[in-house]
Amino acid sequence: MTPSVPLSPLPPSPAPSVTAPARPLLPWVRAPRRTLAASLALGVLAEVLLDRARWGLGFPLLVAALVGALAWLGGREGWQRARPNAWLLAPLGLVSVFVAVRDSSWLLPLNVMTAAVLLMMLAHFWAAGRVERLGLTDYVVVFFGSAAQGLLYPPVLVRDGVDVRGLKSHSRLLWALTRGLLLTLPVLLVFGLLLDSADSIFSSTLQRLLSFDLGLELLVGRGMGVAFGASVAAGVLGHALRRRATKELGDAEVASATPRLGLIEALTLIFAVNALFFVFAAFQVAYLFVGDASSPAAGYTFAEYARRGFFELVIVSSLTLALVMALTRWTRRETRTAQTVFRASTSLMVVLTLIILASAMRRLSLYEDAFGYTLLRVHTHVFMVALGAALAWRAVTLWWKPERFAVGAFATALGSVLVLNFLNPEAFIVRHNLERYARTGSLDTEMFYDLSADAVPGLVRAEATLAEQYPGPLATVLKEHLERLEQRDTVPEWNVSRFLARRALLRTGAWSAPVNP
């Protein structure tokens, strides 16, 4: 007998590897069919309201429709989650309405861009999170990140909202109809040509019936406009109603960075900068605020003195704000005494910077007293006030809730946009330059040609007051504005400033016939 050979045990089969499910390339959206329908409707509405020579009432109506669609799609549960960030609706509504109020070519892009930022913020925080939990750079990340993610939602809504299977089930019928048309067209063409040559009356009638303009160029343009508007609406709605799989920016407080700079090194830098700022601020106070600053420093003209110092001082103020933020983030403060010394020294740096910023504003005021106001100078004034407010808020948050500086800076930026709109810079320029004319007898009327309808009521009042001393130029300016305003506004283009400008010109008799503003 053959001896039996023991069988070696088979090696254990390897356990099947468990891999994590791959994250889908495209996100998922709740209620895709309703969202797709709302996006298409908003695309049509955007084409109707905004495809105009000028923007006006149509813009706030479109923004209101977009927010209304978002509230409708999100439902009561979505609104409950969005309530902590609902305060964003107030500035969004104001800047949108100001598109229909101001006619300035400076304020229109500023208002539209601000509305776009607020819409992206609202979409990001509709389902969860809080705006005040963002860090300063997180606002930039949220805006551009939301805009980039919004590009993914149009194909998602088409994928989930269109019944592709239903289209496949009717593919045979569609293919049969296509083949029938291919067979029919040549036959109709042959018979049509023969009958056309057989009867002249039939031929002329057929030519009249076929001599219509399809307007393909217009249809293609309108279609592209609707598609673009629907894609933007789909991006905003889809991003707001997305299903969150992970934590996102704003869902939790920003984690503080690990301090890497010693207190002694930081205080050395702070004390040195404070000493430099103190010496410079002392010179500025002595000359600009205490001494005689009615004339520029010796050896300088007004223009040289203001321009040479202004931009440098604004840059110094901006860099100081960045320096304080960096030191606050990276400096080790391990004891209460160290914390107090650091806060006091950085607060002093902020105070000295505010004095430097005030000197920059004083220099600009000297320049304006000498040469008058322009749009750039007025906008720069508001920017400097906003920068000063941000510096002051930084000093406050050094002692109270440092993590709230970012939302305060964001609110300051929004506030500066609203201040510009409420101020009406062009009317402000006309009013103050005419007051300067009453003091000095000098008036630059060339600038008035570049102003918009916002300035027309003030110019009309000025022309009535200065008709004897300044009869020619202001009348020419008003004639120029009259020619611009002769084109009537449609309902989507209606604008408060253009309405008031036409009414002011009508009262002067510039229009011989009544005009419907």
Coordinates of C-alpha atoms in Angstrom, one line a residue:
M1 CA 0.0 0.0 0.0
T2 CA 1.1 3.5 -0.8
P3 CA 1.7 5.4 2.3
S4 CA -0.7 8.3 2.7
V5 CA 0.8 11.8 2.5
P6 CA -0.7 14.2 4.9
L7 CA -2.4 17.1 3.1
S8 CA -1.0 20.6 4.0
P9 CA -3.7 23.0 5.2
L10 CA -4.7 25.5 2.6
P11 CA -3.6 29.1 3.3
P12 CA -6.5 31.2 4.7
S13 CA -8.1 33.3 2.0
P14 CA -7.5 36.9 2.5
A15 CA -10.3 38.9 4.0
P16 CA -12.0 41.2 1.4
S17 CA -10.7 44.7 1.7
V18 CA -13.2 47.3 2.8
T19 CA -12.8 50.6 1.0
A20 CA -14.5 53.8 1.9
P21 CA -17.2 54.7 -0.5
A22 CA -15.9 57.1 -3.1
R23 CA -17.3 60.6 -2.7
P24 CA -19.4 61.5 -5.7
L25 CA -18.0 64.0 -8.1
L26 CA -21.2 66.0 -8.3
P27 CA -23.1 67.0 -5.2
W28 CA -26.8 66.1 -4.4
V29 CA -29.6 68.6 -4.1
R30 CA -32.9 68.3 -2.4
A31 CA -36.0 68.7 -4.6
P32 CA -34.0 68.8 -7.8
R33 CA -37.1 69.1 -10.1
R34 CA -38.5 72.1 -8.3
T35 CA -35.1 73.7 -8.0
L36 CA -34.6 73.2 -11.8
A37 CA -38.0 74.7 -12.6
A38 CA -37.3 77.7 -10.3
S39 CA -33.9 78.2 -11.9
L40 CA -35.3 78.2 -15.4
A41 CA -38.0 80.7 -14.3
L42 CA -35.4 83.0 -12.7
G43 CA -33.3 82.7 -15.9
V44 CA -36.2 83.9 -18.0
L45 CA -37.0 86.7 -15.4
A46 CA -33.3 87.8 -15.4
E47 CA -33.3 88.1 -19.2
V48 CA -36.5 90.1 -19.2
L49 CA -35.5 92.5 -16.4
L50 CA -31.7 92.9 -17.0
D51 CA -31.2 92.7 -20.7
R52 CA -31.6 96.5 -20.9
A53 CA -29.5 99.5 -21.8
R54 CA -29.7 100.6 -18.2
W55 CA -30.4 98.8 -14.9
G56 CA -32.9 100.0 -12.4
L57 CA -36.0 98.6 -10.8
G58 CA -35.5 95.2 -12.4
F59 CA -32.4 94.4 -10.3
P60 CA -34.1 94.5 -6.8
L61 CA -37.1 92.7 -8.3
L62 CA -34.8 89.9 -9.5
V63 CA -33.0 89.7 -6.1
A64 CA -36.3 89.5 -4.3
A65 CA -37.5 86.8 -6.6
L66 CA -34.3 84.8 -6.0
V67 CA -34.6 85.1 -2.2
G68 CA -38.3 84.2 -2.4
A69 CA -37.5 81.1 -4.5
L70 CA -34.9 80.1 -1.9
A71 CA -37.4 80.5 1.0
W72 CA -40.0 78.5 -1.0
L73 CA -37.7 75.6 -1.8
G74 CA -36.2 75.5 1.7
G75 CA -39.5 75.5 3.4
R76 CA -40.1 76.2 7.1
E77 CA -37.3 73.9 8.2
G78 CA -34.8 75.7 5.9
W79 CA -36.0 79.1 7.2
Q80 CA -35.5 78.0 10.8
R81 CA -31.9 77.0 10.0
A82 CA -31.3 80.2 8.2
R83 CA -32.7 82.5 10.9
P84 CA -29.3 83.1 12.7
N85 CA -27.9 84.6 9.4
A86 CA -31.1 86.3 8.3
W87 CA -29.6 89.7 9.1
L88 CA -27.8 89.5 5.8
L89 CA -31.1 90.1 4.1
A90 CA -31.2 93.7 5.4
P91 CA -28.0 94.9 3.7
L92 CA -28.8 92.7 0.6
G93 CA -32.2 94.4 0.2
L94 CA -30.7 97.9 0.7
V95 CA -27.9 97.6 -1.8
S96 CA -30.2 96.0 -4.3
V97 CA -32.8 98.8 -3.9
F98 CA -30.0 101.4 -4.4
V99 CA -29.4 100.1 -7.9
A100 CA -32.8 101.5 -8.6
V101 CA -32.1 104.7 -6.7
R102 CA -28.6 105.9 -7.7
D103 CA -27.5 106.5 -11.3
S104 CA -23.8 106.9 -10.6
S105 CA -21.4 104.8 -12.7
W106 CA -19.3 104.4 -9.6
L107 CA -22.1 103.1 -7.3
L108 CA -23.7 100.7 -9.8
P109 CA -20.8 98.2 -10.0
L110 CA -20.2 98.6 -6.2
N111 CA -23.8 97.8 -5.4
V112 CA -24.0 94.9 -7.8
M113 CA -20.8 93.4 -6.5
T114 CA -21.8 93.9 -2.8
A115 CA -25.2 92.2 -3.6
A116 CA -23.3 89.2 -5.2
V117 CA -21.1 88.8 -2.1
L118 CA -24.1 88.9 0.2
L119 CA -26.0 86.4 -2.0
M120 CA -23.0 84.0 -1.8
M121 CA -22.8 84.4 2.0
L122 CA -26.6 83.8 2.3
A123 CA -26.4 80.7 0.2
H124 CA -23.4 79.3 2.1
F125 CA -25.1 79.9 5.5
W126 CA -28.7 79.1 4.6
A127 CA -28.6 75.6 6.0
A128 CA -26.2 75.8 8.9
G129 CA -23.3 77.8 10.4
R130 CA -23.0 81.4 11.4
V131 CA -21.3 84.4 9.6
E132 CA -19.7 85.7 12.8
R133 CA -17.7 82.5 13.2
L134 CA -15.6 83.2 10.1
G135 CA -12.1 84.5 10.3
L136 CA -11.1 87.5 8.2
T137 CA -9.7 85.5 5.3
D138 CA -12.5 83.0 5.5
Y139 CA -14.9 85.6 3.9
V140 CA -12.8 85.5 0.8
V141 CA -12.6 81.7 0.8
V142 CA -16.4 81.4 1.3
F143 CA -17.2 83.8 -1.5
F144 CA -14.9 82.3 -4.2
G145 CA -15.5 78.7 -2.9
S146 CA -19.3 79.1 -3.1
A147 CA -19.0 80.7 -6.6
A148 CA -16.8 77.7 -7.7
Q149 CA -19.1 75.1 -6.2
G150 CA -22.1 76.8 -7.8
L151 CA -20.7 75.8 -11.2
L152 CA -21.4 72.2 -10.3
Y153 CA -25.1 72.5 -9.7
P154 CA -26.6 73.2 -13.2
P155 CA -25.5 69.7 -14.5
V156 CA -26.6 68.2 -11.1
L157 CA -30.1 69.7 -11.5
V158 CA -30.3 68.5 -15.1
R159 CA -29.1 65.0 -14.1
D160 CA -31.6 64.7 -11.2
G161 CA -34.4 66.8 -12.5
V162 CA -34.8 65.4 -16.0
D163 CA -36.3 61.9 -16.5
V164 CA -33.7 60.4 -18.7
R165 CA -35.3 57.0 -18.6
G166 CA -38.6 58.5 -19.9
L167 CA -36.7 60.0 -22.8
K168 CA -35.1 56.7 -23.6
S169 CA -38.5 54.9 -23.6
H170 CA -39.7 57.3 -26.3
S171 CA -36.4 57.2 -28.3
R172 CA -38.0 54.8 -31.0
L173 CA -40.9 57.2 -31.6
L174 CA -38.5 60.2 -31.9
W175 CA -36.2 58.3 -34.3
A176 CA -39.2 57.3 -36.4
L177 CA -40.4 61.0 -36.6
T178 CA -36.9 62.0 -37.6
R179 CA -36.7 59.5 -40.4
G180 CA -40.2 60.6 -41.6
L181 CA -39.1 64.2 -41.8
L182 CA -36.0 63.2 -43.8
L183 CA -38.2 61.5 -46.3
T184 CA -40.8 64.2 -46.4
L185 CA -38.6 67.3 -47.0
P186 CA -37.2 66.4 -50.4
V187 CA -40.6 65.3 -51.7
L188 CA -42.2 68.6 -50.5
L189 CA -39.3 70.5 -52.1
V190 CA -39.8 68.9 -55.5
F191 CA -43.6 69.3 -55.5
G192 CA -43.3 72.9 -54.2
L193 CA -41.0 74.0 -57.0
L194 CA -43.2 72.5 -59.7
L195 CA -46.4 74.0 -58.3
D196 CA -44.6 77.4 -57.8
S197 CA -43.7 77.5 -61.5
A198 CA -47.2 76.4 -62.5
D199 CA -49.2 79.3 -61.1
S200 CA -48.0 82.9 -60.6
I201 CA -50.6 83.8 -58.0
F202 CA -49.8 80.7 -56.0
S203 CA -46.1 81.5 -56.3
S204 CA -46.5 85.1 -55.0
T205 CA -48.7 83.9 -52.1
L206 CA -46.2 81.3 -51.2
Q207 CA -43.4 83.8 -51.2
R208 CA -45.3 86.1 -48.9
L209 CA -45.9 83.3 -46.5
L210 CA -42.3 82.2 -46.5
S211 CA -40.8 85.7 -46.4
F212 CA -40.7 86.0 -42.6
D213 CA -37.7 86.7 -40.5
L214 CA -37.1 84.0 -37.9
G215 CA -34.8 86.3 -35.9
L216 CA -32.4 83.5 -35.2
E217 CA -29.7 85.9 -34.0
L218 CA -32.1 87.4 -31.4
L219 CA -33.4 84.0 -30.4
V220 CA -29.9 82.6 -29.9
G221 CA -28.9 85.7 -27.8
R222 CA -32.0 85.5 -25.7
G223 CA -31.5 81.7 -25.2
M224 CA -27.9 82.3 -24.1
G225 CA -29.1 85.0 -21.7
V226 CA -31.7 82.7 -20.2
A227 CA -29.2 79.8 -19.9
F228 CA -26.7 82.1 -18.1
G229 CA -29.3 83.5 -15.7
A230 CA -30.7 80.0 -15.0
S231 CA -27.2 78.7 -14.4
V232 CA -26.4 81.5 -11.9
A233 CA -29.8 80.9 -10.1
A234 CA -29.1 77.1 -10.1
G235 CA -25.7 77.7 -8.5
V236 CA -27.1 79.9 -5.7
L237 CA -30.2 77.8 -5.0
G238 CA -28.3 74.5 -5.3
H239 CA -25.5 75.6 -3.0
A240 CA -28.0 76.9 -0.4
L241 CA -30.1 73.7 -0.5
R242 CA -27.1 71.3 -0.7
R243 CA -26.7 68.2 1.5
R244 CA -23.8 68.8 3.9
A245 CA -21.6 65.8 4.4
T246 CA -18.8 67.4 6.4
K247 CA -18.1 70.4 8.5
E248 CA -17.7 73.7 6.6
L249 CA -16.4 77.1 7.3
G250 CA -18.7 78.9 9.8
D251 CA -20.0 75.7 11.4
A252 CA -17.5 76.2 14.3
E253 CA -15.4 79.0 15.7
V254 CA -12.1 79.5 14.0
A255 CA -9.4 77.6 15.7
S256 CA -6.6 79.9 17.1
A257 CA -3.2 79.3 15.7
T258 CA -0.3 78.0 17.8
P259 CA 1.7 81.1 19.0
R260 CA 5.3 81.0 17.8
L261 CA 6.6 84.4 18.6
G262 CA 8.0 85.2 22.1
L263 CA 6.5 88.1 24.1
I264 CA 9.9 89.9 24.4
E265 CA 10.4 89.8 20.6
A266 CA 6.9 91.1 20.0
L267 CA 7.1 93.9 22.6
T268 CA 10.5 95.0 21.1
L269 CA 8.8 95.4 17.7
I270 CA 5.7 97.1 19.2
F271 CA 7.7 99.6 21.4
A272 CA 9.9 100.5 18.4
V273 CA 7.0 101.1 16.1
N274 CA 5.1 103.0 18.8
A275 CA 8.1 105.3 19.4
L276 CA 8.4 106.1 15.6
F277 CA 4.6 106.7 15.4
F278 CA 4.6 108.9 18.5
V279 CA 7.3 111.2 17.0
F280 CA 5.6 111.4 13.7
A281 CA 2.1 112.0 15.3
A282 CA 3.6 114.8 17.4
F283 CA 4.7 116.6 14.3
Q284 CA 1.4 116.1 12.6
V285 CA -0.6 117.4 15.6
A286 CA 1.7 120.4 16.1
Y287 CA 1.3 121.5 12.4
L288 CA -2.0 120.2 11.1
F289 CA -4.2 120.4 14.2
V290 CA -2.7 123.0 16.5
G291 CA -0.6 125.2 14.2
D292 CA -1.5 127.2 11.1
A293 CA -2.4 124.6 8.5
S294 CA -4.2 127.0 6.2
S295 CA -1.1 126.8 3.9
P296 CA 1.1 123.9 3.0
A297 CA 4.5 123.2 4.6
A298 CA 7.4 125.4 3.4
G299 CA 8.7 124.4 0.0
Y300 CA 5.5 122.5 -1.0
T301 CA 2.4 123.4 -3.0
F302 CA -1.0 122.1 -1.8
A303 CA -1.0 119.4 -4.4
E304 CA 2.6 118.2 -3.6
Y305 CA 2.0 118.2 0.1
A306 CA -1.3 116.4 0.0
R307 CA -0.3 113.8 -2.6
R308 CA 3.1 113.1 -1.2
G309 CA 1.9 112.3 2.3
F310 CA -1.6 111.1 1.7
F311 CA -1.1 107.7 0.1
E312 CA 1.9 106.8 2.2
L313 CA -0.1 107.5 5.4
V314 CA -3.0 105.4 4.2
I315 CA -0.6 102.5 3.4
V316 CA 1.0 102.9 6.8
S317 CA -2.5 102.6 8.5
S318 CA -3.4 99.5 6.5
L319 CA -0.1 97.8 7.2
T320 CA -0.4 98.6 10.9
L321 CA -3.8 96.9 11.0
A322 CA -2.3 93.8 9.4
L323 CA 0.7 94.0 11.8
V324 CA -1.6 94.1 14.9
M325 CA -3.6 91.2 13.6
A326 CA -0.5 89.1 12.9
L327 CA 1.0 89.9 16.3
T328 CA -2.2 89.0 18.1
R329 CA -2.4 85.7 16.3
W330 CA 1.2 84.6 16.7
T331 CA 2.5 86.1 20.0
R332 CA 2.7 83.9 23.1
R333 CA 1.0 85.4 26.1
E334 CA 1.2 82.9 28.9
T335 CA 0.3 85.0 31.9
R336 CA -2.3 87.6 32.7
T337 CA 0.4 90.3 33.1
A338 CA 1.8 89.4 29.7
Q339 CA -1.7 89.6 28.2
T340 CA -2.3 93.0 29.7
V341 CA 1.0 94.4 28.6
F342 CA 0.5 93.1 25.1
R343 CA -3.0 94.5 24.8
A344 CA -2.0 97.9 26.2
S345 CA 1.0 98.3 23.8
T346 CA -0.9 97.2 20.7
S347 CA -3.9 99.4 21.7
L348 CA -1.4 102.4 21.9
M349 CA -0.2 101.4 18.4
V350 CA -3.8 101.6 17.2
V351 CA -4.4 105.0 18.8
L352 CA -1.2 106.4 17.2
T353 CA -2.2 105.0 13.9
L354 CA -5.6 106.7 14.2
I355 CA -3.8 110.0 14.7
I356 CA -1.7 109.3 11.5
L357 CA -4.9 108.4 9.6
A358 CA -6.5 111.6 10.9
S359 CA -3.5 113.6 9.5
A360 CA -4.0 111.9 6.1
M361 CA -7.6 113.0 6.2
R362 CA -6.6 116.5 7.1
R363 CA -4.1 116.7 4.2
L364 CA -6.9 115.6 1.9
S365 CA -9.2 118.2 3.3
L366 CA -6.6 120.9 2.6
Y367 CA -6.4 119.7 -0.9
E368 CA -10.2 119.7 -1.3
D369 CA -10.4 123.2 0.1
A370 CA -7.9 124.4 -2.5
F371 CA -9.2 122.5 -5.5
G372 CA -12.7 121.2 -4.7
Y373 CA -14.3 117.8 -4.4
T374 CA -14.2 114.9 -6.9
L375 CA -15.7 111.5 -6.9
L376 CA -12.3 109.9 -6.1
R377 CA -11.7 112.2 -3.2
V378 CA -15.2 111.6 -1.7
H379 CA -14.9 107.8 -2.1
T380 CA -11.4 108.0 -0.5
H381 CA -12.8 109.9 2.5
V382 CA -15.3 107.2 3.1
F383 CA -12.6 104.5 2.7
M384 CA -10.4 106.2 5.3
V385 CA -13.3 106.5 7.8
A386 CA -14.0 102.8 7.3
L387 CA -10.4 102.0 7.8
G388 CA -10.4 104.0 11.0
A389 CA -13.5 102.2 12.2
A390 CA -11.8 98.9 11.6
L391 CA -8.7 100.0 13.5
A392 CA -10.9 101.1 16.4
W393 CA -12.8 97.8 16.4
R394 CA -9.5 96.0 16.4
A395 CA -8.5 97.8 19.6
V396 CA -11.9 96.9 21.2
T397 CA -11.6 93.2 20.3
L398 CA -8.1 93.1 21.8
W399 CA -9.8 93.4 25.2
W400 CA -13.2 91.8 24.4
K401 CA -14.0 88.8 22.1
P402 CA -11.0 88.8 19.7
E403 CA -12.7 86.3 17.5
R404 CA -15.4 88.9 16.6
F405 CA -13.0 91.2 14.8
A406 CA -13.7 89.6 11.4
V407 CA -17.5 90.1 11.5
G408 CA -17.0 93.7 12.6
A409 CA -14.7 94.4 9.7
F410 CA -17.2 92.8 7.3
A411 CA -20.0 94.9 8.8
T412 CA -17.8 98.0 8.4
A413 CA -17.2 97.3 4.7
L414 CA -21.0 96.9 4.2
G415 CA -21.6 100.1 6.2
S416 CA -19.2 102.0 4.0
V417 CA -21.1 100.9 0.9
L418 CA -24.4 102.0 2.4
V419 CA -22.9 105.3 3.6
L420 CA -21.8 106.1 0.1
N421 CA -25.3 105.4 -1.2
F422 CA -27.1 107.5 1.4
L423 CA -24.5 110.3 1.0
N424 CA -25.2 110.5 -2.8
P425 CA -21.6 111.5 -3.6
E426 CA -22.4 113.4 -6.8
A427 CA -25.0 115.6 -5.2
F428 CA -22.5 116.1 -2.3
I429 CA -19.8 117.3 -4.8
V430 CA -22.2 119.8 -6.5
R431 CA -23.3 121.2 -3.2
H432 CA -19.9 121.6 -1.6
N433 CA -18.2 122.9 -4.8
L434 CA -20.8 125.5 -5.1
E435 CA -20.3 126.5 -1.4
R436 CA -16.6 126.8 -2.2
Y437 CA -17.4 128.9 -5.3
A438 CA -19.3 131.3 -2.9
R439 CA -16.2 131.6 -0.8
T440 CA -13.5 131.7 -3.4
G441 CA -15.2 132.6 -6.7
S442 CA -13.6 129.6 -8.4
L443 CA -15.7 126.8 -10.0
D444 CA -14.6 123.9 -12.1
T445 CA -17.6 123.1 -14.4
E446 CA -15.8 120.6 -16.6
M447 CA -16.2 118.0 -13.9
F448 CA -20.0 118.4 -13.9
Y449 CA -20.2 116.9 -17.4
D450 CA -19.0 113.6 -16.1
L451 CA -21.6 113.3 -13.3
S452 CA -24.8 111.3 -13.6
A453 CA -28.5 112.0 -13.1
D454 CA -27.7 112.0 -9.3
A455 CA -26.3 115.5 -9.6
V456 CA -28.9 117.0 -11.9
P457 CA -31.4 118.4 -9.3
G458 CA -28.5 120.2 -7.5
L459 CA -27.2 121.6 -10.8
V460 CA -30.7 122.9 -11.7
R461 CA -30.9 124.7 -8.3
A462 CA -27.4 126.1 -8.8
E463 CA -28.2 127.3 -12.3
A464 CA -31.2 129.2 -11.0
T465 CA -29.1 130.8 -8.3
L466 CA -25.9 131.5 -10.3
A467 CA -27.6 132.4 -13.6
E468 CA -26.3 136.0 -13.5
Q469 CA -22.7 135.3 -12.3
Y470 CA -22.3 132.0 -14.2
P471 CA -24.8 132.0 -17.1
G472 CA -23.0 130.0 -19.8
P473 CA -21.3 126.9 -18.5
L474 CA -24.0 125.5 -16.2
A475 CA -26.6 125.9 -18.9
T476 CA -24.4 124.0 -21.2
V477 CA -23.9 121.3 -18.6
L478 CA -27.7 121.0 -18.1
K479 CA -28.2 120.7 -21.9
E480 CA -25.7 117.8 -22.0
H481 CA -27.6 116.0 -19.2
L482 CA -30.9 116.7 -21.0
E483 CA -29.7 114.9 -24.1
R484 CA -28.7 111.9 -22.0
L485 CA -32.1 111.7 -20.3
E486 CA -34.2 112.0 -23.4
Q487 CA -34.2 108.3 -23.8
R488 CA -37.2 107.0 -21.7
D489 CA -36.9 104.3 -19.2
T490 CA -38.9 101.1 -19.4
V491 CA -40.4 99.7 -16.2
P492 CA -37.3 97.4 -15.5
E493 CA -35.0 100.4 -16.2
W494 CA -36.9 102.9 -14.0
N495 CA -34.6 104.7 -11.6
V496 CA -35.3 107.3 -8.9
S497 CA -32.5 109.6 -9.7
R498 CA -33.3 109.7 -13.4
F499 CA -37.0 110.3 -12.5
L500 CA -36.0 113.3 -10.3
A501 CA -33.6 114.6 -12.8
R502 CA -36.2 114.7 -15.6
R503 CA -38.7 116.3 -13.3
A504 CA -36.2 119.0 -12.3
L505 CA -35.3 119.7 -15.9
L506 CA -39.0 119.8 -16.8
R507 CA -39.7 122.5 -14.2
T508 CA -37.0 124.6 -15.8
G509 CA -38.8 124.5 -19.1
A510 CA -36.0 122.6 -20.7
W511 CA -38.6 120.3 -22.3
S512 CA -41.3 122.2 -24.2
A513 CA -43.6 119.2 -24.1
P514 CA -44.5 117.2 -21.0
V515 CA -42.3 114.2 -20.6
N516 CA -43.4 111.0 -19.0
P517 CA -40.5 110.1 -16.6

